[in-house]
Amino acid sequence: MSTEEKKKLNFIEQIVHNDIEMNKHEGRVHTRFPPEPNGYLHIGHAKSICLNFGLANSYGGKTNLRFDDTNPTKEETEYVDAIKKDVEWLGFKWEGTELYASDYFEELYQFAEKLIKDGKAFVDDSSVEEIRAMRGTPTVPMTPSPNRDRSVEENLALFRGMRAGKYEEGSRVLRAKISLTSPNMHLRDPIMYRILFAHHHRTGDAWCIYPMYDYAHGQSDSIEKITHSICTLEFENHRPLYKWFIKHLEIFPSRQIEFARLNLNYTVMSKRRLLRLVEEGLVTGWDDPRMPTISGLRRRGYSPASIRNFATRVGVAKRDNVIDLSLLEFSVREDLNKTAPRVMGVLDPIKLVITNYPEEKTEDLTIVNNPEDESMGSRTIPFSKHLYIERTDFMEDPPKKFFRLGPGRNVRLKGAYIIHCEDFVKDENGEVSEVHATYYPDSRSGSDTSGVKSKGVLHFVSQKEAVPVEVRLYDRLFNVEAPLGHEDKDFTEFLNKDSLTVIKNALVEPSLKDAKPGDRFQFMRMGYFCVDPDSTDEHLVFNRTVTLKDGWKKK
Ligand code: ATP
Ligand code: MG
């Protein structure tokens, strides 16, 4: 690799690259994605997934999927299944079957006994609160536990008693014996095991002591011989502790590398908070299309490629930053622009009558599905005397720059004819209910010999064939860029009350009749839409993924 190419690598790729050059671990690259199964994955996890699997893919390595399921009280099988589905959907394949930190409980227990035997761990009869009170501050040393100098024999007997269920929950813990004075608080005799009479989703009631995350996590990486353990910045000052365990257990030295977590504005991203939105019924579920979860984005219509491209575009940083939601939207537009068929759907219909068009006649117009990609072919749409157009595409008294419909104005109907607006009708409430126009018979798209000028192009559907559908429009979940960190206000107070608008009576062209949940389309001029799983054969429901940035550019 040239120096120029090397410069283009991000800092993690540089580390991996150098390790390979130095033949560290025989040039192996083995990463892992280690979610805790206590909620559904969100877009921040997607970033981490793309990074870990992406590194392995670039360097001929492997990636494990390991559930960090050391905390029995918050974890559920539902989450395990959802996480597997999301990783696969994003397009990644983990090495072998999925792994569980809980599979290492016995090995971790034996590691702990080794530390006890080496005088590096002790059983403390203090409560967690007492331990916290003795901890000191970075400049004030910790008060040593009265049990710190117990004999190896006594420690072993007590720890085995803990495992055997002899002691009450909260009555004892196992602690590493590291330091009373380190300014790194994680090194001040951290807790390794606690007693919990809790049922675990995989090990059942086999255990009544559970390892702390900080004890289990690094060792799990070592057991799997992970070469590069990538994690987020908040674990940077846990690294000395992980290294201490590795050194004293003489186990495989996985290298931890920290990067800045992904933050997005106008949303929240921790599972704990997302769980609150779900539990308090503030959203319809983990996969509510307004949620920043992978399942929510999928339901909303995001494609796996759009999320992967977003992750690449965001890059990896060493400092915390906040990414603008518009970058995520840009990524999905960019992808769907190329891949989604363009169809016509009218969200707020108003009748349009072509007065000089024969009453019974219907023409089938051929329209290409996506001008960006010829291989996507074409389809026909019906044209007739009675149509619907978008209410906002007509103005009774339009300003000059309004290139849509108004009395006396010309406009082209997409793939069809140029029409001339003659008149309009109002209902008893004074609202325009019907627009009347004449068409120029020799102005048909593709064979226009009329010489008639028109500026705008409008989408439409034919009344008789139109398919009524429900459309759900979304806005940001929160009203403010940063819903967290307000001293006197809970983040839920910043929820956007107008984040969902339901349109019950939208109309789409008949080619969409057999669309299936997950199918994505561009509704010309109205945005990108995806069929929602709430749909039935009789009644389609569409989610708007994102609006189009621009209206049609005239061709
Ligand atoms: P949360 O606070 O949402 O629960 P977490 O870090 O506790 O996040 P884990 O299940 O422990 O969630 O995370 C699995 C992996 O995903 C970890 O390696 C973690 O570093 C990474 N991760 C989590 N959130 C983000 C984020 N916002 N940006 C990048 N990576 C993330
Ligand atoms: Mg967590």
Coordinates of C-alpha atoms and ligand atoms in Angstrom, one line a residue:
M1 CA 0.0 0.0 0.0
S2 CA 1.3 3.4 -1.0
T3 CA 1.7 6.2 1.6
E4 CA -1.0 8.1 -0.2
E5 CA -3.4 5.1 0.2
K6 CA -2.4 4.7 3.9
K7 CA -3.3 8.3 4.6
K8 CA -6.8 7.6 3.4
L9 CA -7.4 5.0 6.0
N10 CA -9.2 5.9 9.2
F11 CA -7.3 5.6 12.4
I12 CA -8.7 2.1 13.2
E13 CA -7.9 0.8 9.7
Q14 CA -4.4 2.2 10.2
I15 CA -4.0 0.3 13.4
V16 CA -5.3 -2.9 11.8
H17 CA -3.1 -2.4 8.7
N18 CA 0.0 -1.9 10.8
D19 CA -0.8 -5.0 12.9
I20 CA -1.1 -7.0 9.8
E21 CA 2.2 -5.6 8.4
M22 CA 3.9 -6.6 11.6
N23 CA 2.3 -10.1 11.4
K24 CA 0.8 -9.6 14.8
H25 CA -1.4 -12.7 15.6
E26 CA -0.2 -14.2 12.3
G27 CA -1.9 -11.3 10.5
R28 CA -5.3 -12.4 11.7
V29 CA -8.2 -9.9 11.9
H30 CA -11.0 -11.0 14.1
T31 CA -13.6 -8.5 15.4
R32 CA -16.9 -8.9 17.2
F33 CA -20.1 -7.1 17.6
P34 CA -21.1 -7.5 21.3
P35 CA -24.7 -6.2 22.0
E36 CA -26.3 -6.6 25.3
P37 CA -29.8 -8.1 24.6
N38 CA -31.7 -5.6 26.6
G39 CA -33.4 -3.8 23.7
Y40 CA -33.6 -3.4 19.9
L41 CA -30.6 -2.2 18.0
H42 CA -30.5 1.5 16.9
I43 CA -28.6 3.4 14.2
G44 CA -25.6 3.8 16.6
H45 CA -25.3 0.0 16.7
A46 CA -25.6 0.0 12.9
K47 CA -22.5 2.2 12.9
S48 CA -20.7 -0.3 15.1
I49 CA -21.9 -3.3 13.1
C50 CA -20.7 -1.7 9.8
L51 CA -17.4 -0.9 11.4
N52 CA -16.7 -4.3 12.8
F53 CA -18.0 -6.4 9.9
G54 CA -16.5 -3.9 7.4
L55 CA -13.0 -4.2 8.9
A56 CA -13.2 -8.0 8.7
N57 CA -14.5 -7.9 5.2
S58 CA -11.7 -5.5 4.1
Y59 CA -8.9 -7.5 5.6
G60 CA -10.1 -11.1 5.0
G61 CA -11.0 -11.5 8.7
K62 CA -14.0 -12.7 10.7
T63 CA -16.6 -11.2 13.0
N64 CA -18.3 -12.8 15.9
L65 CA -21.8 -11.9 17.0
R66 CA -21.6 -12.2 20.8
F67 CA -24.5 -11.4 23.1
D68 CA -23.1 -9.8 26.2
D69 CA -25.7 -11.4 28.4
T70 CA -24.2 -11.2 31.8
N71 CA -27.0 -9.2 33.4
P72 CA -29.9 -11.7 33.9
T73 CA -32.5 -9.3 35.0
K74 CA -32.9 -7.1 31.9
E75 CA -32.4 -9.5 29.1
E76 CA -34.9 -11.3 26.9
T77 CA -34.9 -13.8 24.1
E78 CA -37.1 -11.4 22.0
Y79 CA -34.2 -9.0 21.9
V80 CA -31.7 -11.7 20.8
D81 CA -34.0 -12.7 17.9
A82 CA -34.5 -9.1 16.9
I83 CA -30.8 -8.3 17.0
K84 CA -29.9 -11.3 14.8
K85 CA -32.5 -10.3 12.3
D86 CA -31.2 -6.7 12.2
V87 CA -27.6 -7.7 11.7
E88 CA -28.6 -10.1 8.9
W89 CA -30.8 -7.5 7.3
L90 CA -28.0 -5.0 7.2
G91 CA -26.2 -7.6 5.0
F92 CA -23.6 -9.1 7.4
K93 CA -22.8 -12.7 8.2
W94 CA -21.2 -13.5 11.5
E95 CA -18.7 -16.3 12.0
G96 CA -20.3 -19.6 12.9
T97 CA -23.3 -19.5 15.2
E98 CA -24.0 -16.6 17.5
L99 CA -22.1 -16.6 20.8
Y100 CA -23.1 -15.7 24.3
A101 CA -21.0 -14.4 27.2
S102 CA -23.1 -16.6 29.4
D103 CA -21.5 -19.6 27.7
Y104 CA -18.3 -18.6 29.4
F105 CA -19.7 -18.4 32.9
E106 CA -17.8 -21.5 34.0
E107 CA -14.5 -20.3 32.4
L108 CA -14.9 -16.9 33.9
Y109 CA -15.6 -18.5 37.3
Q110 CA -12.3 -20.5 37.0
F111 CA -10.5 -17.3 36.0
A112 CA -11.8 -15.7 39.2
E113 CA -10.6 -18.7 41.3
K114 CA -7.2 -18.3 39.7
L115 CA -7.0 -14.6 40.8
I116 CA -8.1 -15.6 44.3
K117 CA -5.4 -18.2 44.5
D118 CA -2.8 -15.7 43.2
G119 CA -3.9 -13.3 46.0
K120 CA -5.4 -10.9 43.4
A121 CA -9.0 -11.1 44.4
F122 CA -10.9 -11.2 47.7
V123 CA -14.4 -11.7 49.0
D124 CA -15.8 -8.6 50.6
D125 CA -18.7 -8.7 53.1
S126 CA -19.4 -5.0 52.5
S127 CA -22.6 -4.0 50.7
V128 CA -22.4 -2.2 47.3
E129 CA -23.3 1.0 49.1
E130 CA -20.6 0.6 51.7
I131 CA -18.1 0.0 49.0
R132 CA -19.2 3.1 47.1
A133 CA -18.8 5.1 50.3
M134 CA -15.3 3.8 50.8
R135 CA -14.2 4.5 47.2
G136 CA -12.7 8.0 47.7
T137 CA -12.2 10.4 44.8
P138 CA -9.5 10.5 42.2
T139 CA -7.3 12.5 44.7
V140 CA -8.5 10.9 47.9
P141 CA -7.5 7.3 48.3
M142 CA -10.0 4.5 49.0
T143 CA -10.6 3.3 52.5
P144 CA -9.4 -0.4 52.4
S145 CA -12.1 -2.9 53.0
P146 CA -11.8 -4.7 56.3
N147 CA -11.8 -8.0 54.3
R148 CA -9.0 -6.9 51.9
D149 CA -6.4 -9.1 53.6
R150 CA -8.3 -12.3 54.0
S151 CA -6.3 -15.5 53.4
V152 CA -6.5 -17.3 50.0
E153 CA -8.2 -20.3 51.7
E154 CA -10.9 -18.2 53.3
N155 CA -11.5 -16.3 50.1
L156 CA -11.8 -19.5 48.1
A157 CA -14.2 -21.0 50.6
L158 CA -16.3 -17.9 50.7
F159 CA -16.4 -17.6 46.9
R160 CA -17.4 -21.2 46.5
G161 CA -20.0 -20.7 49.1
M162 CA -21.3 -17.7 47.1
R163 CA -21.6 -19.9 44.0
A164 CA -23.3 -22.6 46.1
G165 CA -26.0 -20.2 47.1
K166 CA -25.1 -20.1 50.8
Y167 CA -25.3 -16.4 51.2
E168 CA -28.0 -13.8 50.7
E169 CA -28.2 -11.5 47.7
G170 CA -26.2 -8.3 48.4
S171 CA -24.3 -9.8 51.4
R172 CA -21.0 -10.4 49.6
V173 CA -19.1 -9.6 46.5
L174 CA -15.9 -10.7 44.9
R175 CA -13.5 -7.9 44.2
A176 CA -10.2 -7.6 42.4
K177 CA -7.3 -6.5 44.6
I178 CA -5.7 -3.8 42.5
S179 CA -5.2 -0.4 44.0
L180 CA -6.4 1.9 46.8
T181 CA -4.9 5.0 45.2
S182 CA -5.1 4.9 41.5
P183 CA -6.6 8.0 40.0
N184 CA -8.4 5.7 37.6
M185 CA -11.4 4.7 39.8
H186 CA -12.0 1.6 37.8
L187 CA -8.8 0.2 39.3
R188 CA -9.9 0.7 42.9
D189 CA -10.6 -2.9 43.8
P190 CA -13.5 -3.2 41.3
I191 CA -16.3 -5.6 41.9
M192 CA -16.1 -8.8 39.8
Y193 CA -19.0 -10.9 41.0
R194 CA -22.3 -10.2 42.8
I195 CA -24.9 -12.6 44.2
L196 CA -28.1 -12.5 42.3
F197 CA -30.8 -15.1 42.7
A198 CA -32.1 -14.4 39.2
H199 CA -33.2 -16.6 36.3
H200 CA -31.0 -16.2 33.3
H201 CA -32.5 -16.5 29.8
R202 CA -30.0 -19.1 28.8
T203 CA -28.4 -20.6 31.9
G204 CA -31.7 -20.8 33.8
D205 CA -31.1 -21.2 37.6
A206 CA -27.6 -22.7 37.3
W207 CA -26.0 -19.6 38.7
C208 CA -26.7 -17.3 41.6
I209 CA -23.5 -15.3 41.1
Y210 CA -23.1 -13.2 38.0
P211 CA -19.9 -11.5 36.7
M212 CA -19.9 -7.7 36.3
Y213 CA -19.7 -6.4 32.8
D214 CA -16.2 -5.1 33.3
Y215 CA -15.0 -8.5 34.4
A216 CA -16.8 -10.5 31.7
H217 CA -16.4 -8.3 28.7
G218 CA -12.7 -8.2 28.2
Q219 CA -12.3 -11.9 29.1
S220 CA -14.9 -12.9 26.6
D221 CA -12.9 -11.1 23.9
S222 CA -9.8 -13.0 25.0
I223 CA -11.6 -16.4 25.1
E224 CA -12.7 -15.8 21.5
K225 CA -9.2 -14.6 20.5
I226 CA -10.6 -11.4 19.2
T227 CA -7.7 -9.4 17.7
H228 CA -9.3 -5.9 17.7
S229 CA -12.0 -5.1 20.3
I230 CA -13.6 -2.0 19.0
C231 CA -15.8 -0.1 21.4
T232 CA -17.0 3.4 22.2
L233 CA -15.0 6.1 24.0
E234 CA -16.7 5.8 27.4
F235 CA -14.7 2.5 27.8
E236 CA -11.3 4.2 27.3
N237 CA -10.7 4.5 31.0
H238 CA -11.8 0.9 31.6
R239 CA -9.0 -0.3 29.3
P240 CA -6.3 -0.4 32.1
L241 CA -8.6 -2.7 34.1
Y242 CA -9.1 -5.0 31.1
K243 CA -5.4 -5.1 30.6
W244 CA -4.8 -5.9 34.2
F245 CA -7.1 -8.9 34.0
I246 CA -5.5 -10.1 30.8
K247 CA -2.0 -9.8 32.3
H248 CA -2.8 -11.6 35.5
L249 CA -4.8 -14.3 33.9
E250 CA -2.2 -14.7 31.2
I251 CA -4.8 -14.9 28.5
F252 CA -5.1 -13.8 24.9
P253 CA -4.3 -10.0 24.6
S254 CA -7.2 -8.6 22.6
R255 CA -6.5 -5.0 21.7
Q256 CA -9.2 -2.5 22.6
I257 CA -9.6 0.5 20.3
E258 CA -12.1 3.2 21.2
F259 CA -14.1 5.4 18.8
A260 CA -16.7 8.1 19.3
R261 CA -20.2 6.9 19.4
L262 CA -22.6 8.0 16.8
N263 CA -25.1 10.7 18.0
L264 CA -27.9 12.0 15.9
N265 CA -29.9 15.2 16.5
Y266 CA -33.6 15.3 17.0
T267 CA -33.6 11.8 18.6
V268 CA -32.4 9.8 21.5
M269 CA -30.2 6.8 21.1
S270 CA -29.9 4.7 24.2
K271 CA -31.8 1.5 24.6
R272 CA -32.9 2.5 28.1
R273 CA -34.6 5.6 26.8
L274 CA -36.0 3.9 23.7
L275 CA -37.5 1.3 26.0
R276 CA -39.2 4.0 28.0
L277 CA -40.8 5.4 24.8
V278 CA -42.1 1.9 24.0
E279 CA -43.3 1.0 27.5
E280 CA -45.0 4.4 28.1
G281 CA -46.8 4.0 24.8
L282 CA -45.3 7.2 23.4
V283 CA -44.5 5.3 20.2
T284 CA -46.3 2.2 18.8
G285 CA -43.3 -0.2 19.4
W286 CA -39.6 -0.7 18.9
D287 CA -40.3 -0.7 15.1
D288 CA -42.3 2.5 15.1
P289 CA -41.1 4.2 11.9
R290 CA -40.2 7.3 13.9
M291 CA -37.8 5.3 16.1
P292 CA -34.0 5.5 15.4
T293 CA -34.0 1.7 15.7
I294 CA -32.9 -0.5 12.8
S295 CA -36.3 -2.1 12.8
G296 CA -38.0 1.3 12.8
L297 CA -35.8 2.5 9.9
R298 CA -36.6 -0.7 8.0
R299 CA -40.3 -0.2 8.5
R300 CA -40.0 3.4 7.5
G301 CA -38.4 2.2 4.2
Y302 CA -34.7 2.6 4.7
S303 CA -32.7 0.1 2.7
P304 CA -29.7 -1.7 4.1
A305 CA -27.5 -0.1 1.6
S306 CA -28.6 3.4 2.6
I307 CA -27.7 2.7 6.2
R308 CA -24.3 1.2 5.3
N309 CA -23.6 4.2 3.1
F310 CA -24.5 6.5 6.0
A311 CA -22.2 4.6 8.3
T312 CA -19.3 5.0 5.8
R313 CA -20.1 8.7 5.2
V314 CA -20.1 9.4 9.0
G315 CA -16.7 7.8 9.3
V316 CA -14.9 7.1 12.6
A317 CA -14.0 9.8 14.9
K318 CA -12.0 10.0 18.1
R319 CA -14.1 12.8 19.6
D320 CA -17.8 12.9 20.3
N321 CA -19.9 14.7 17.8
V322 CA -23.5 15.0 16.7
I323 CA -24.5 14.1 13.2
D324 CA -27.3 15.9 11.5
L325 CA -30.4 13.8 10.8
S326 CA -30.4 15.2 7.2
L327 CA -27.3 13.2 6.5
L328 CA -29.2 10.0 7.2
E329 CA -32.1 11.3 5.0
F330 CA -29.6 12.2 2.2
S331 CA -28.3 8.6 2.2
V332 CA -31.7 7.0 1.8
R333 CA -32.7 9.5 -1.0
E334 CA -29.5 8.8 -2.8
D335 CA -30.1 5.0 -2.7
L336 CA -33.8 5.0 -3.4
N337 CA -33.4 7.5 -6.3
K338 CA -31.6 4.7 -8.1
T339 CA -33.5 1.7 -6.9
A340 CA -37.1 2.6 -6.2
P341 CA -39.7 2.6 -9.1
R342 CA -41.4 5.9 -9.6
V343 CA -45.1 5.8 -9.5
M344 CA -48.0 8.2 -9.0
G345 CA -49.9 8.7 -5.8
V346 CA -52.1 11.6 -4.8
L347 CA -52.1 12.3 -1.1
D348 CA -54.8 15.0 -1.0
P349 CA -57.0 14.4 -4.1
I350 CA -59.1 17.0 -5.9
K351 CA -61.1 16.0 -9.0
L352 CA -59.9 17.0 -12.5
V353 CA -62.3 16.7 -15.4
I354 CA -60.9 16.8 -19.0
T355 CA -64.1 18.2 -20.6
N356 CA -63.2 17.5 -24.2
Y357 CA -62.1 13.9 -23.6
P358 CA -64.6 11.1 -24.5
E359 CA -66.5 9.9 -21.5
E360 CA -66.0 6.1 -22.0
K361 CA -62.4 6.2 -23.3
T362 CA -59.4 5.0 -21.4
E363 CA -55.8 5.1 -22.8
D364 CA -52.9 3.0 -21.5
L365 CA -49.9 5.2 -21.3
T366 CA -46.5 3.7 -21.1
I367 CA -44.2 5.2 -18.4
V368 CA -40.6 4.2 -17.6
N369 CA -40.2 2.9 -14.0
N370 CA -37.0 4.8 -13.3
P371 CA -35.2 7.1 -15.8
E372 CA -32.0 6.5 -13.7
D373 CA -32.1 2.8 -14.6
E374 CA -33.5 1.5 -17.9
S375 CA -33.3 -2.1 -16.7
M376 CA -36.2 -1.4 -14.4
G377 CA -38.4 -1.4 -17.4
S378 CA -41.8 0.4 -17.9
R379 CA -45.4 -0.1 -17.0
T380 CA -48.7 1.3 -18.2
I381 CA -51.0 3.7 -16.4
P382 CA -54.6 4.5 -17.4
F383 CA -55.6 8.0 -18.6
S384 CA -59.3 9.0 -18.8
K385 CA -61.7 11.9 -18.6
H386 CA -62.0 11.8 -14.8
L387 CA -58.8 12.1 -12.9
Y388 CA -57.5 13.2 -9.5
I389 CA -54.6 15.6 -9.0
E390 CA -53.0 17.0 -5.8
R391 CA -55.0 19.7 -4.1
T392 CA -51.9 21.8 -3.7
D393 CA -51.3 21.7 -7.4
F394 CA -54.2 24.0 -8.1
M395 CA -54.6 27.6 -7.2
E396 CA -57.6 29.8 -7.8
D397 CA -55.5 32.9 -8.2
P398 CA -51.9 31.7 -8.5
P399 CA -48.8 34.0 -8.5
K400 CA -46.7 34.2 -11.6
K401 CA -44.0 31.7 -10.5
F402 CA -46.6 29.0 -9.7
F403 CA -45.9 26.5 -12.6
R404 CA -48.8 24.3 -11.7
L405 CA -52.5 24.7 -12.4
G406 CA -54.7 27.8 -12.3
P407 CA -57.5 29.3 -14.4
G408 CA -56.1 29.8 -17.9
R409 CA -52.9 28.0 -17.3
N410 CA -51.3 25.1 -19.2
V411 CA -49.6 22.2 -17.5
R412 CA -48.5 18.7 -18.5
L413 CA -49.9 15.6 -16.9
K414 CA -47.0 13.2 -16.4
G415 CA -46.6 10.8 -19.4
A416 CA -49.9 12.1 -20.8
Y417 CA -51.1 15.4 -22.3
I418 CA -50.8 19.1 -21.9
I419 CA -54.0 20.5 -20.4
H420 CA -55.5 24.0 -20.2
C421 CA -57.4 24.9 -17.1
E422 CA -60.8 26.3 -18.0
D423 CA -62.8 26.5 -14.8
F424 CA -63.3 25.2 -11.3
V425 CA -66.2 24.4 -9.0
K426 CA -66.5 25.1 -5.3
D427 CA -68.5 23.2 -2.7
E428 CA -70.8 24.6 -0.1
N429 CA -67.8 25.3 2.2
G430 CA -66.2 27.5 -0.4
E431 CA -63.5 24.9 -1.1
V432 CA -62.5 24.0 -4.6
S433 CA -64.0 20.6 -5.3
E434 CA -63.4 20.1 -9.0
V435 CA -61.2 21.5 -11.7
H436 CA -62.2 21.6 -15.3
A437 CA -59.7 21.5 -18.2
T438 CA -59.4 20.8 -21.8
Y439 CA -56.5 18.7 -23.3
Y440 CA -54.5 19.2 -26.5
P441 CA -55.0 15.9 -28.3
D442 CA -51.7 16.1 -30.3
S443 CA -49.6 16.9 -27.2
R444 CA -49.2 13.4 -25.9
S445 CA -45.8 12.7 -24.3
G446 CA -43.4 11.1 -26.6
S447 CA -45.3 12.2 -29.7
D448 CA -46.0 15.9 -29.0
T449 CA -46.6 17.8 -32.2
S450 CA -48.8 20.5 -30.6
G451 CA -46.3 23.2 -30.2
V452 CA -48.2 24.2 -27.1
K453 CA -46.0 25.5 -24.2
S454 CA -46.2 24.3 -20.6
K455 CA -43.9 24.6 -17.7
G456 CA -44.9 22.3 -14.9
V457 CA -45.5 18.6 -14.9
L458 CA -48.2 17.2 -12.5
H459 CA -48.8 13.7 -11.2
F460 CA -52.3 12.3 -11.4
V461 CA -54.4 9.1 -11.0
S462 CA -57.4 8.0 -13.1
Q463 CA -60.5 8.1 -11.0
K464 CA -62.0 4.7 -12.0
E465 CA -58.8 2.7 -11.5
A466 CA -57.3 4.5 -8.6
V467 CA -56.5 2.4 -5.5
P468 CA -57.5 4.0 -2.2
V469 CA -54.7 3.7 0.4
E470 CA -53.7 4.9 3.8
V471 CA -50.6 7.0 4.0
R472 CA -48.6 7.8 7.1
L473 CA -46.4 10.9 7.0
Y474 CA -43.6 11.3 9.6
D475 CA -41.8 14.2 11.1
R476 CA -39.0 14.3 13.6
L477 CA -39.7 12.5 16.8
F478 CA -38.5 15.4 18.9
N479 CA -38.9 19.2 18.6
V480 CA -35.4 20.0 19.7
E481 CA -32.0 19.0 18.5
A482 CA -30.9 17.8 21.8
P483 CA -33.8 16.3 23.9
L484 CA -31.4 15.1 26.6
G485 CA -29.5 17.0 29.3
H486 CA -32.1 19.5 30.3
E487 CA -31.9 19.7 34.1
D488 CA -35.6 20.3 34.9
K489 CA -37.2 18.5 32.0
D490 CA -37.5 14.9 31.1
F491 CA -36.7 14.2 27.4
T492 CA -40.2 13.0 26.7
E493 CA -41.4 16.5 27.2
F494 CA -39.8 17.4 24.0
L495 CA -41.6 14.8 21.9
N496 CA -43.0 16.3 18.7
K497 CA -46.8 16.0 18.9
D498 CA -47.1 16.2 15.1
S499 CA -44.5 13.5 14.3
L500 CA -47.3 11.4 12.7
T501 CA -49.9 12.5 10.2
V502 CA -52.3 9.8 8.9
I503 CA -54.0 10.3 5.6
K504 CA -56.9 7.8 5.2
N505 CA -58.0 8.6 1.7
A506 CA -55.0 8.9 -0.6
L507 CA -55.1 7.4 -4.1
V508 CA -52.4 5.5 -6.0
E509 CA -52.1 4.2 -9.5
P510 CA -53.5 0.7 -10.1
S511 CA -50.0 -0.8 -10.7
L512 CA -49.5 -0.7 -6.9
K513 CA -52.5 -2.9 -6.2
D514 CA -50.4 -6.0 -5.4
A515 CA -47.5 -4.2 -3.6
K516 CA -46.2 -6.1 -0.6
P517 CA -45.0 -5.0 2.8
G518 CA -41.4 -3.7 2.5
D519 CA -41.8 -2.7 -1.2
R520 CA -40.4 0.8 -1.8
F521 CA -41.5 3.4 -4.3
Q522 CA -41.0 7.0 -5.2
F523 CA -44.3 8.7 -5.4
M524 CA -43.4 11.3 -7.9
R525 CA -43.0 14.7 -6.4
M526 CA -44.3 13.5 -3.0
G527 CA -41.3 11.5 -1.6
Y528 CA -40.3 7.9 -1.1
F529 CA -42.8 5.5 0.4
C530 CA -42.7 1.9 1.7
V531 CA -45.5 -0.5 2.2
D532 CA -46.2 -1.0 5.9
P533 CA -46.7 -4.5 7.4
D534 CA -50.1 -3.2 8.7
S535 CA -51.3 -3.6 5.1
T536 CA -53.8 -6.3 4.1
D537 CA -54.6 -7.6 0.6
E538 CA -57.6 -5.2 0.6
H539 CA -56.0 -2.2 2.2
L540 CA -52.6 -0.9 1.6
V541 CA -50.8 1.3 4.1
F542 CA -47.8 3.3 3.0
N543 CA -45.1 5.0 5.2
R544 CA -43.4 8.0 3.8
T545 CA -39.7 7.3 4.2
V546 CA -38.5 10.8 3.4
T547 CA -39.6 13.7 1.2
L548 CA -37.9 14.4 -2.1
K549 CA -35.5 17.2 -1.9
D550 CA -36.6 18.8 -5.1
G551 CA -39.7 18.5 -7.1
W552 CA -39.4 17.2 -10.6
K553 CA -36.7 18.8 -12.7
K554 CA -38.3 19.3 -16.1
K555 CA -37.0 16.8 -18.7
Ligands
ATP1 P1 -27.2 1.8 24.6 O1 -26.7 2.9 25.5 O2 -27.9 2.2 23.4 O3 -27.8 0.7 25.4 P2 -24.8 0.3 24.6 O4 -23.4 0.7 24.3 O5 -25.1 0.0 26.1 O6 -25.8 1.3 24.0 P3 -24.5 -2.4 23.7 O7 -25.6 -3.4 23.4 O8 -23.7 -2.6 24.9 O9 -25.3 -1.0 23.8 O10 -23.6 -2.1 22.4 C1 -23.2 -3.0 21.5 C2 -22.1 -2.4 20.7 O11 -22.6 -1.3 20.0 C3 -21.0 -1.9 21.6 O12 -19.7 -2.2 21.0 C4 -21.2 -0.4 21.6 O13 -19.9 0.3 21.7 C5 -21.8 -0.1 20.2 N1 -22.6 1.1 20.2 C6 -23.7 1.3 21.0 N2 -24.2 2.6 20.8 C7 -23.4 3.1 19.8 C8 -23.4 4.4 19.2 N3 -24.3 5.3 19.4 N4 -22.5 4.6 18.2 C9 -21.6 3.6 17.9 N5 -21.5 2.4 18.5 C10 -22.4 2.2 19.5
MG2 MG -25.3 -1.1 27.6

